[in-house]
mmCIF file of C-alpha atoms and ligand atoms in Angstrom:
data_model
loop_
_atom_site.group_PDB
_atom_site.id
_atom_site.type_symbol
_atom_site.label_atom_id
_atom_site.label_comp_id
_atom_site.label_asym_id
_atom_site.label_seq_id
_atom_site.Cartn_x
_atom_site.Cartn_y
_atom_site.Cartn_z
ATOM 1 C CA MET A 7 -8.177 13.830 31.253
ATOM 2 C CA THR A 8 -8.465 13.297 27.514
ATOM 3 C CA ASP A 9 -9.010 9.899 25.815
ATOM 4 C CA CYS A 10 -6.926 8.355 23.127
ATOM 5 C CA GLN A 11 -8.717 8.878 19.838
ATOM 6 C CA HIS A 12 -7.900 5.303 18.844
ATOM 7 C CA CYS A 13 -8.229 2.978 21.798
ATOM 8 C CA HIS A 14 -10.296 5.518 23.843
ATOM 9 C CA LYS A 15 -8.310 4.840 27.021
ATOM 10 C CA PRO A 16 -7.699 7.920 29.219
ATOM 11 C CA MET A 17 -4.385 9.654 28.639
ATOM 12 C CA LYS A 18 -2.179 11.934 30.713
ATOM 13 C CA PRO A 19 -3.708 15.439 30.501
ATOM 14 C CA ALA A 20 -0.293 16.798 29.536
ATOM 15 C CA ALA A 21 -0.354 14.886 26.183
ATOM 16 C CA ALA A 22 -1.062 17.151 23.150
ATOM 17 C CA ASN A 23 -1.459 14.007 21.099
ATOM 18 C CA MET A 24 -4.515 12.424 19.670
ATOM 19 C CA LEU A 25 -3.046 8.986 20.446
ATOM 20 C CA CYS A 26 -1.892 7.469 23.611
ATOM 21 C CA ALA A 27 1.707 6.190 23.933
ATOM 22 C CA ASN A 28 0.766 2.602 23.198
ATOM 23 C CA CYS A 29 -1.133 3.487 20.164
ATOM 24 C CA ARG A 30 1.689 5.812 18.866
ATOM 25 C CA GLU A 31 4.140 2.898 19.248
ATOM 26 C CA THR A 32 2.014 0.501 17.336
ATOM 27 C CA TYR A 33 1.197 3.008 14.715
ATOM 28 C CA TRP A 34 4.925 3.547 14.174
ATOM 29 C CA LYS A 35 5.599 -0.141 13.898
ATOM 30 C CA LEU A 36 2.928 -0.406 11.282
ATOM 31 C CA ILE A 37 4.467 2.417 9.239
ATOM 32 C CA HIS A 38 7.759 0.572 9.356
ATOM 33 C CA GLN A 39 6.136 -2.626 8.334
ATOM 34 C CA LEU A 40 4.466 -1.052 5.317
ATOM 35 C CA GLY A 41 7.557 0.464 3.809
ATOM 36 C CA HIS A 42 10.041 -1.980 4.872
ATOM 37 C CA VAL A 43 8.259 -5.283 4.405
ATOM 38 C CA GLN A 44 4.899 -5.264 2.818
ATOM 39 C CA LEU A 45 5.337 -2.859 -0.180
ATOM 40 C CA PRO A 46 8.691 -4.224 -1.303
ATOM 41 C CA THR A 47 7.303 -7.835 -1.104
ATOM 42 C CA LEU A 48 3.988 -6.910 -2.934
ATOM 43 C CA ARG A 49 5.972 -5.121 -5.586
ATOM 44 C CA SER A 50 8.402 -7.914 -6.201
ATOM 45 C CA ILE A 51 5.569 -10.478 -6.370
ATOM 46 C CA MET A 52 3.681 -8.240 -8.811
ATOM 47 C CA LEU A 53 6.762 -7.838 -11.073
ATOM 48 C CA ARG A 54 7.404 -11.498 -11.219
ATOM 49 C CA GLN A 55 3.649 -12.219 -11.843
ATOM 50 C CA ALA A 56 3.025 -9.467 -14.333
ATOM 51 C CA HIS A 57 2.424 -11.937 -17.119
ATOM 52 C CA ILE A 58 0.140 -14.349 -15.286
ATOM 53 C CA GLY A 59 -3.599 -14.113 -15.271
ATOM 54 C CA PRO A 60 -5.942 -15.458 -12.618
ATOM 55 C CA THR A 61 -5.687 -19.192 -12.168
ATOM 56 C CA GLY A 62 -8.160 -21.783 -11.128
ATOM 57 C CA HIS A 63 -7.948 -23.765 -7.987
ATOM 58 C CA THR A 64 -6.872 -27.310 -8.749
ATOM 59 C CA PRO A 65 -4.478 -28.551 -5.980
ATOM 60 C CA ASN A 66 -3.207 -31.754 -7.494
ATOM 61 C CA LYS A 67 0.446 -32.440 -8.130
ATOM 62 C CA GLY A 68 2.448 -29.316 -8.310
ATOM 63 C CA ASN A 69 -0.046 -26.853 -9.751
ATOM 64 C CA ALA A 70 -1.740 -24.898 -7.090
ATOM 65 C CA PRO A 71 -2.442 -21.201 -7.428
ATOM 66 C CA LEU A 72 -0.280 -18.623 -5.877
ATOM 67 C CA PRO A 73 -1.226 -17.292 -2.444
ATOM 68 C CA ILE A 74 -1.381 -13.793 -4.011
ATOM 69 C CA ASP A 75 -3.147 -12.881 -7.215
ATOM 70 C CA THR A 76 -3.971 -9.858 -9.196
ATOM 71 C CA HIS A 77 -5.097 -8.082 -6.094
ATOM 72 C CA ALA A 78 -1.470 -7.212 -5.582
ATOM 73 C CA GLN A 79 -1.746 -4.172 -7.789
ATOM 74 C CA ASP A 80 -4.777 -2.811 -5.788
ATOM 75 C CA LEU A 81 -2.968 -3.379 -2.487
ATOM 76 C CA ILE A 82 0.124 -1.601 -3.769
ATOM 77 C CA ALA A 83 -1.956 1.331 -5.031
ATOM 78 C CA GLU A 84 -3.737 1.688 -1.756
ATOM 79 C CA SER A 85 -0.504 1.416 0.306
ATOM 80 C CA GLU A 86 1.251 3.929 -1.906
ATOM 81 C CA ALA A 87 -1.715 6.365 -1.744
ATOM 82 C CA TRP A 88 -1.586 6.251 2.066
ATOM 83 C CA LEU A 89 2.207 7.055 2.046
ATOM 84 C CA ALA A 90 1.717 9.882 -0.470
ATOM 85 C CA GLU A 91 -1.037 11.475 1.634
ATOM 86 C CA GLN A 92 0.964 11.357 4.820
ATOM 87 C CA ALA A 93 4.131 12.720 3.129
ATOM 88 C CA GLY A 94 1.984 15.411 1.582
ATOM 89 C CA LYS A 95 0.865 16.500 5.054
ATOM 90 C CA ILE A 96 4.495 16.955 6.178
ATOM 91 C CA ARG A 97 5.142 19.202 3.075
ATOM 92 C CA ALA A 98 2.824 19.644 0.110
ATOM 93 C CA ALA A 99 5.694 18.870 -2.352
ATOM 94 C CA TYR A 100 6.274 15.442 -0.742
ATOM 95 C CA ALA A 101 2.931 14.241 -1.970
ATOM 96 C CA ALA A 102 4.481 13.817 -5.418
ATOM 97 C CA TYR A 103 7.340 11.658 -4.174
ATOM 98 C CA ASP A 104 7.454 7.990 -5.205
ATOM 99 C CA TRP A 105 6.541 5.606 -2.371
ATOM 100 C CA ARG A 106 10.012 4.931 -1.128
ATOM 101 C CA LYS A 107 10.875 8.656 -0.841
ATOM 102 C CA ALA A 108 7.533 9.319 0.693
ATOM 103 C CA TRP A 109 8.178 6.531 3.209
ATOM 104 C CA TYR A 110 11.590 7.908 4.032
ATOM 105 C CA ALA A 111 10.141 11.432 4.520
ATOM 106 C CA ILE A 112 7.557 9.880 7.004
ATOM 107 C CA ILE A 113 10.207 7.909 8.781
ATOM 108 C CA SER A 114 12.374 10.944 9.236
ATOM 109 C CA ASN A 115 9.436 13.069 10.586
ATOM 110 C CA LYS A 116 8.319 10.868 13.331
ATOM 111 C CA HIS A 117 7.254 13.523 15.709
ATOM 112 C CA THR A 118 5.224 15.431 12.989
ATOM 113 C CA ILE A 119 3.468 12.289 11.930
ATOM 114 C CA LEU A 120 2.644 11.019 15.412
ATOM 115 C CA ALA A 121 1.416 14.417 16.607
ATOM 116 C CA MET A 122 -0.706 15.179 13.560
ATOM 117 C CA SER A 123 -4.302 16.248 14.227
ATOM 118 C CA THR A 124 -5.381 13.499 11.806
ATOM 119 C CA ALA A 125 -3.320 10.793 13.426
ATOM 120 C CA ALA A 126 -6.242 8.802 14.730
ATOM 121 C CA ASP A 127 -7.840 8.499 11.290
ATOM 122 C CA ASP A 128 -4.533 7.955 9.559
ATOM 123 C CA TYR A 129 -3.693 5.160 12.018
ATOM 124 C CA ALA A 130 -7.167 3.452 11.501
ATOM 125 C CA ASN A 131 -6.725 3.591 7.709
ATOM 126 C CA LEU A 132 -3.221 2.266 7.864
ATOM 127 C CA GLN A 133 -4.397 -0.699 10.084
ATOM 128 C CA HIS A 134 -6.947 -1.615 7.515
ATOM 129 C CA ILE A 135 -4.344 -1.481 4.731
ATOM 130 C CA ILE A 136 -1.770 -3.512 6.728
ATOM 131 C CA ARG A 137 -4.395 -6.163 7.519
ATOM 132 C CA ARG A 138 -5.367 -6.640 3.833
ATOM 133 C CA ASN A 139 -1.690 -6.832 2.796
ATOM 134 C CA GLU A 140 -0.899 -9.336 5.460
ATOM 135 C CA GLN A 141 -3.783 -11.509 4.400
ATOM 136 C CA ALA A 142 -2.609 -11.441 0.772
ATOM 137 C CA LEU A 143 0.975 -12.140 1.752
ATOM 138 C CA THR A 144 0.186 -15.204 3.933
ATOM 139 C CA PRO A 145 0.743 -18.316 1.902
ATOM 140 C CA GLU A 146 -2.172 -20.767 1.570
ATOM 141 C CA ALA A 147 -0.082 -23.666 2.501
ATOM 142 C CA GLU A 148 3.573 -24.376 2.143
ATOM 143 C CA LEU A 149 3.637 -23.695 -1.637
ATOM 144 C CA ILE A 150 6.950 -22.731 -3.150
ATOM 145 C CA ILE A 151 7.849 -21.200 -6.386
ATOM 146 C CA LEU A 152 9.298 -24.008 -8.544
ATOM 147 C CA GLY A 153 10.046 -21.901 -11.622
ATOM 148 C CA THR A 154 8.554 -20.806 -14.886
ATOM 149 C CA CYS A 155 6.864 -22.741 -17.622
ATOM 150 C CA GLN A 156 9.339 -22.967 -20.569
ATOM 151 C CA ASN A 157 6.505 -22.867 -23.042
ATOM 152 C CA CYS A 158 4.234 -20.049 -21.893
ATOM 153 C CA HIS A 159 6.254 -18.491 -19.099
ATOM 154 C CA SER A 160 3.593 -18.904 -16.450
ATOM 155 C CA MET A 161 4.799 -19.173 -12.924
ATOM 156 C CA LEU A 162 4.869 -22.775 -11.620
ATOM 157 C CA THR A 163 4.212 -23.385 -7.917
ATOM 158 C CA GLY A 164 3.964 -26.460 -5.931
ATOM 159 C CA THR A 165 4.873 -28.328 -2.798
ATOM 160 C CA PRO A 166 8.533 -28.756 -1.939
ATOM 161 C CA GLU A 167 8.289 -32.472 -2.684
ATOM 162 C CA ALA A 168 6.672 -32.147 -6.187
ATOM 163 C CA GLU A 169 8.564 -34.042 -8.763
ATOM 164 C CA SER A 170 6.434 -33.028 -11.720
ATOM 165 C CA VAL A 171 4.376 -30.015 -12.279
ATOM 166 C CA THR A 172 1.633 -29.252 -14.755
ATOM 167 C CA CYS A 173 1.436 -25.659 -16.165
ATOM 168 C CA GLN A 174 -1.823 -23.788 -15.346
ATOM 169 C CA GLY A 175 -1.411 -21.780 -18.466
ATOM 170 C CA CYS A 176 -0.755 -24.295 -21.339
ATOM 171 C CA HIS A 177 -1.163 -27.573 -19.425
ATOM 172 C CA MET A 178 2.307 -28.819 -20.308
ATOM 173 C CA GLU A 179 3.900 -31.088 -17.852
ATOM 174 C CA TRP A 180 7.509 -30.537 -16.556
ATOM 175 C CA ALA A 181 10.055 -32.311 -14.512
ATOM 176 C CA VAL A 182 10.637 -30.165 -11.382
ATOM 177 C CA PRO A 183 14.424 -30.644 -11.161
ATOM 178 C CA ALA A 184 15.007 -29.037 -14.649
ATOM 179 C CA ILE A 185 12.470 -26.296 -13.881
ATOM 180 C CA LYS A 186 14.225 -25.515 -10.594
ATOM 181 C CA ALA A 187 17.651 -25.395 -12.170
ATOM 182 C CA ALA A 188 16.496 -22.795 -14.644
ATOM 183 C CA ARG A 189 14.801 -20.889 -11.861
ATOM 184 C CA ASP A 190 18.072 -20.775 -9.851
ATOM 185 C CA GLU A 191 19.798 -19.244 -12.874
ATOM 186 C CA ARG A 192 17.180 -16.521 -13.084
ATOM 187 C CA LEU A 193 17.479 -15.854 -9.314
ATOM 188 C CA TRP A 194 20.606 -13.863 -10.262
ATOM 189 C CA GLN A 195 18.443 -11.233 -11.775
ATOM 190 C CA ILE A 196 16.290 -10.798 -8.618
ATOM 191 C CA GLN A 197 17.420 -8.446 -5.841
ATOM 192 C CA ILE A 198 15.816 -7.891 -2.447
ATOM 193 C CA THR A 199 16.524 -5.084 -0.081
ATOM 194 C CA GLY A 200 16.247 -5.902 3.626
ATOM 195 C CA THR A 201 17.782 -7.594 6.576
ATOM 196 C CA PRO A 202 19.319 -11.062 6.456
ATOM 197 C CA SER A 203 16.039 -12.296 7.970
ATOM 198 C CA ASP A 204 14.102 -10.745 5.020
ATOM 199 C CA ALA A 205 16.398 -12.433 2.581
ATOM 200 C CA ALA A 206 15.971 -15.705 4.344
ATOM 201 C CA LYS A 207 12.246 -15.333 4.176
ATOM 202 C CA GLU A 208 12.264 -14.595 0.484
ATOM 203 C CA LEU A 209 14.451 -17.573 -0.238
ATOM 204 C CA LYS A 210 11.998 -19.708 1.703
ATOM 205 C CA ARG A 211 9.348 -18.834 -0.902
ATOM 206 C CA TYR A 212 11.495 -20.855 -3.319
ATOM 207 C CA GLY A 213 11.868 -23.729 -0.903
ATOM 208 C CA LEU A 214 15.408 -22.715 -0.136
ATOM 209 C CA THR A 215 16.015 -22.863 3.605
ATOM 210 C CA VAL A 216 18.705 -20.784 5.090
ATOM 211 C CA SER A 217 18.896 -19.118 8.498
ATOM 212 C CA ARG A 218 19.302 -15.463 8.923
ATOM 213 C CA ASN A 219 22.377 -16.205 11.034
ATOM 214 C CA LEU A 220 24.103 -17.970 8.210
ATOM 215 C CA ILE A 221 23.397 -14.985 5.875
ATOM 216 C CA SER A 222 24.834 -12.683 8.563
ATOM 217 C CA GLN A 223 27.891 -14.898 8.752
ATOM 218 C CA TRP A 224 28.368 -14.838 5.049
ATOM 219 C CA LEU A 225 28.170 -11.026 5.169
ATOM 220 C CA LYS A 226 30.806 -10.827 8.003
ATOM 221 C CA ARG A 227 33.123 -13.153 6.077
ATOM 222 C CA GLY A 228 32.830 -11.258 2.846
ATOM 223 C CA LYS A 229 31.275 -14.101 0.980
ATOM 224 C CA LEU A 230 28.435 -12.024 -0.555
ATOM 225 C CA SER A 231 30.213 -9.848 -3.134
ATOM 226 C CA HIS A 232 26.828 -8.895 -4.708
ATOM 227 C CA ALA A 233 25.340 -7.713 -1.368
ATOM 228 C CA THR A 234 25.481 -3.957 -0.962
ATOM 229 C CA PRO A 235 24.768 -2.089 2.304
ATOM 230 C CA THR A 236 21.966 0.420 2.337
ATOM 231 C CA GLU A 237 21.763 3.683 4.406
ATOM 232 C CA HIS A 238 19.739 1.656 6.919
ATOM 233 C CA LYS A 239 21.215 -0.450 9.669
ATOM 234 C CA ARG A 240 21.374 -4.205 9.104
ATOM 235 C CA GLN A 241 19.724 -3.703 5.594
ATOM 236 C CA TYR A 242 21.365 -4.780 2.400
ATOM 237 C CA THR A 243 20.456 -5.225 -1.188
ATOM 238 C CA PHE A 244 20.948 -8.971 -1.700
ATOM 239 C CA ASN A 245 21.204 -10.872 -4.920
ATOM 240 C CA LEU A 246 19.021 -13.952 -4.623
ATOM 241 C CA GLY A 247 21.082 -15.937 -7.074
ATOM 242 C CA GLU A 248 24.206 -15.458 -5.002
ATOM 243 C CA LEU A 249 22.460 -16.473 -1.857
ATOM 244 C CA ALA A 250 21.046 -19.606 -3.542
ATOM 245 C CA ALA A 251 24.427 -20.554 -5.049
ATOM 246 C CA LEU A 252 26.229 -20.296 -1.651
ATOM 247 C CA LEU A 253 23.466 -22.320 -0.097
ATOM 248 C CA ASP A 254 24.033 -24.931 -2.690
ATOM 249 C CA CYS A 255 27.795 -25.235 -1.742
ATOM 250 C CA HIS A 256 26.634 -25.598 1.903
ATOM 251 C CA ARG A 257 24.570 -28.681 1.259
HETATM 252 ZN ZN1 LIG B 302 -4.519 4.439 22.420
HETATM 253 ZN ZN1 LIG B 303 2.824 -23.085 -19.746
#
């Protein structure tokens, strides 16, 4: 009898693995979560926030800080380093891949990854990374992205009911409907790759509520001319502007 190197429960003696079946399954789920959900989300947030410095915490009216701040960059670097390290263990040349290719290399070498002699440590490190990412990605409250300050281009966030918002950057006050209208125009420049459920979650960050079923229906009926399928089942590259516009027609 050998013990699982992660949960330390006894395993079947036949297993040549460091991890028990349970841990292998969870480990694999986390790998998926990292490349499929967390990294794309962190990266899209970082891109949109690139010009915003840290903000103070003054939750009145519509000007609360974002749930995620400049840590995003650290979290991304740590996540990507983990992927590069694993990919490099599959084949040395893979260590130089960008994160997406590294992730694909890992995903397509399931057996190699799960049976690796370092799997227990790799899994423990990944757990830590996933937990930190998750914490950063969990919204403080029900804040939504209202839009961008037209004076200093800071991101404006607030509650879904906010009617006016004060910019954290330049202290200008804005009427929310106009800010939102400008935001919805800019959504046409934002793409998200994922399942209909991922797209629905992303829209929710803007206070736009749509079910994943409705997005799936739109796909089936050919209503999303900007959505392109990816090589992965049920995953598309969606245009947020198109989704928001269709949602508008639906109201
Ligand atoms: Zn285990
Ligand atoms: Zn401003």
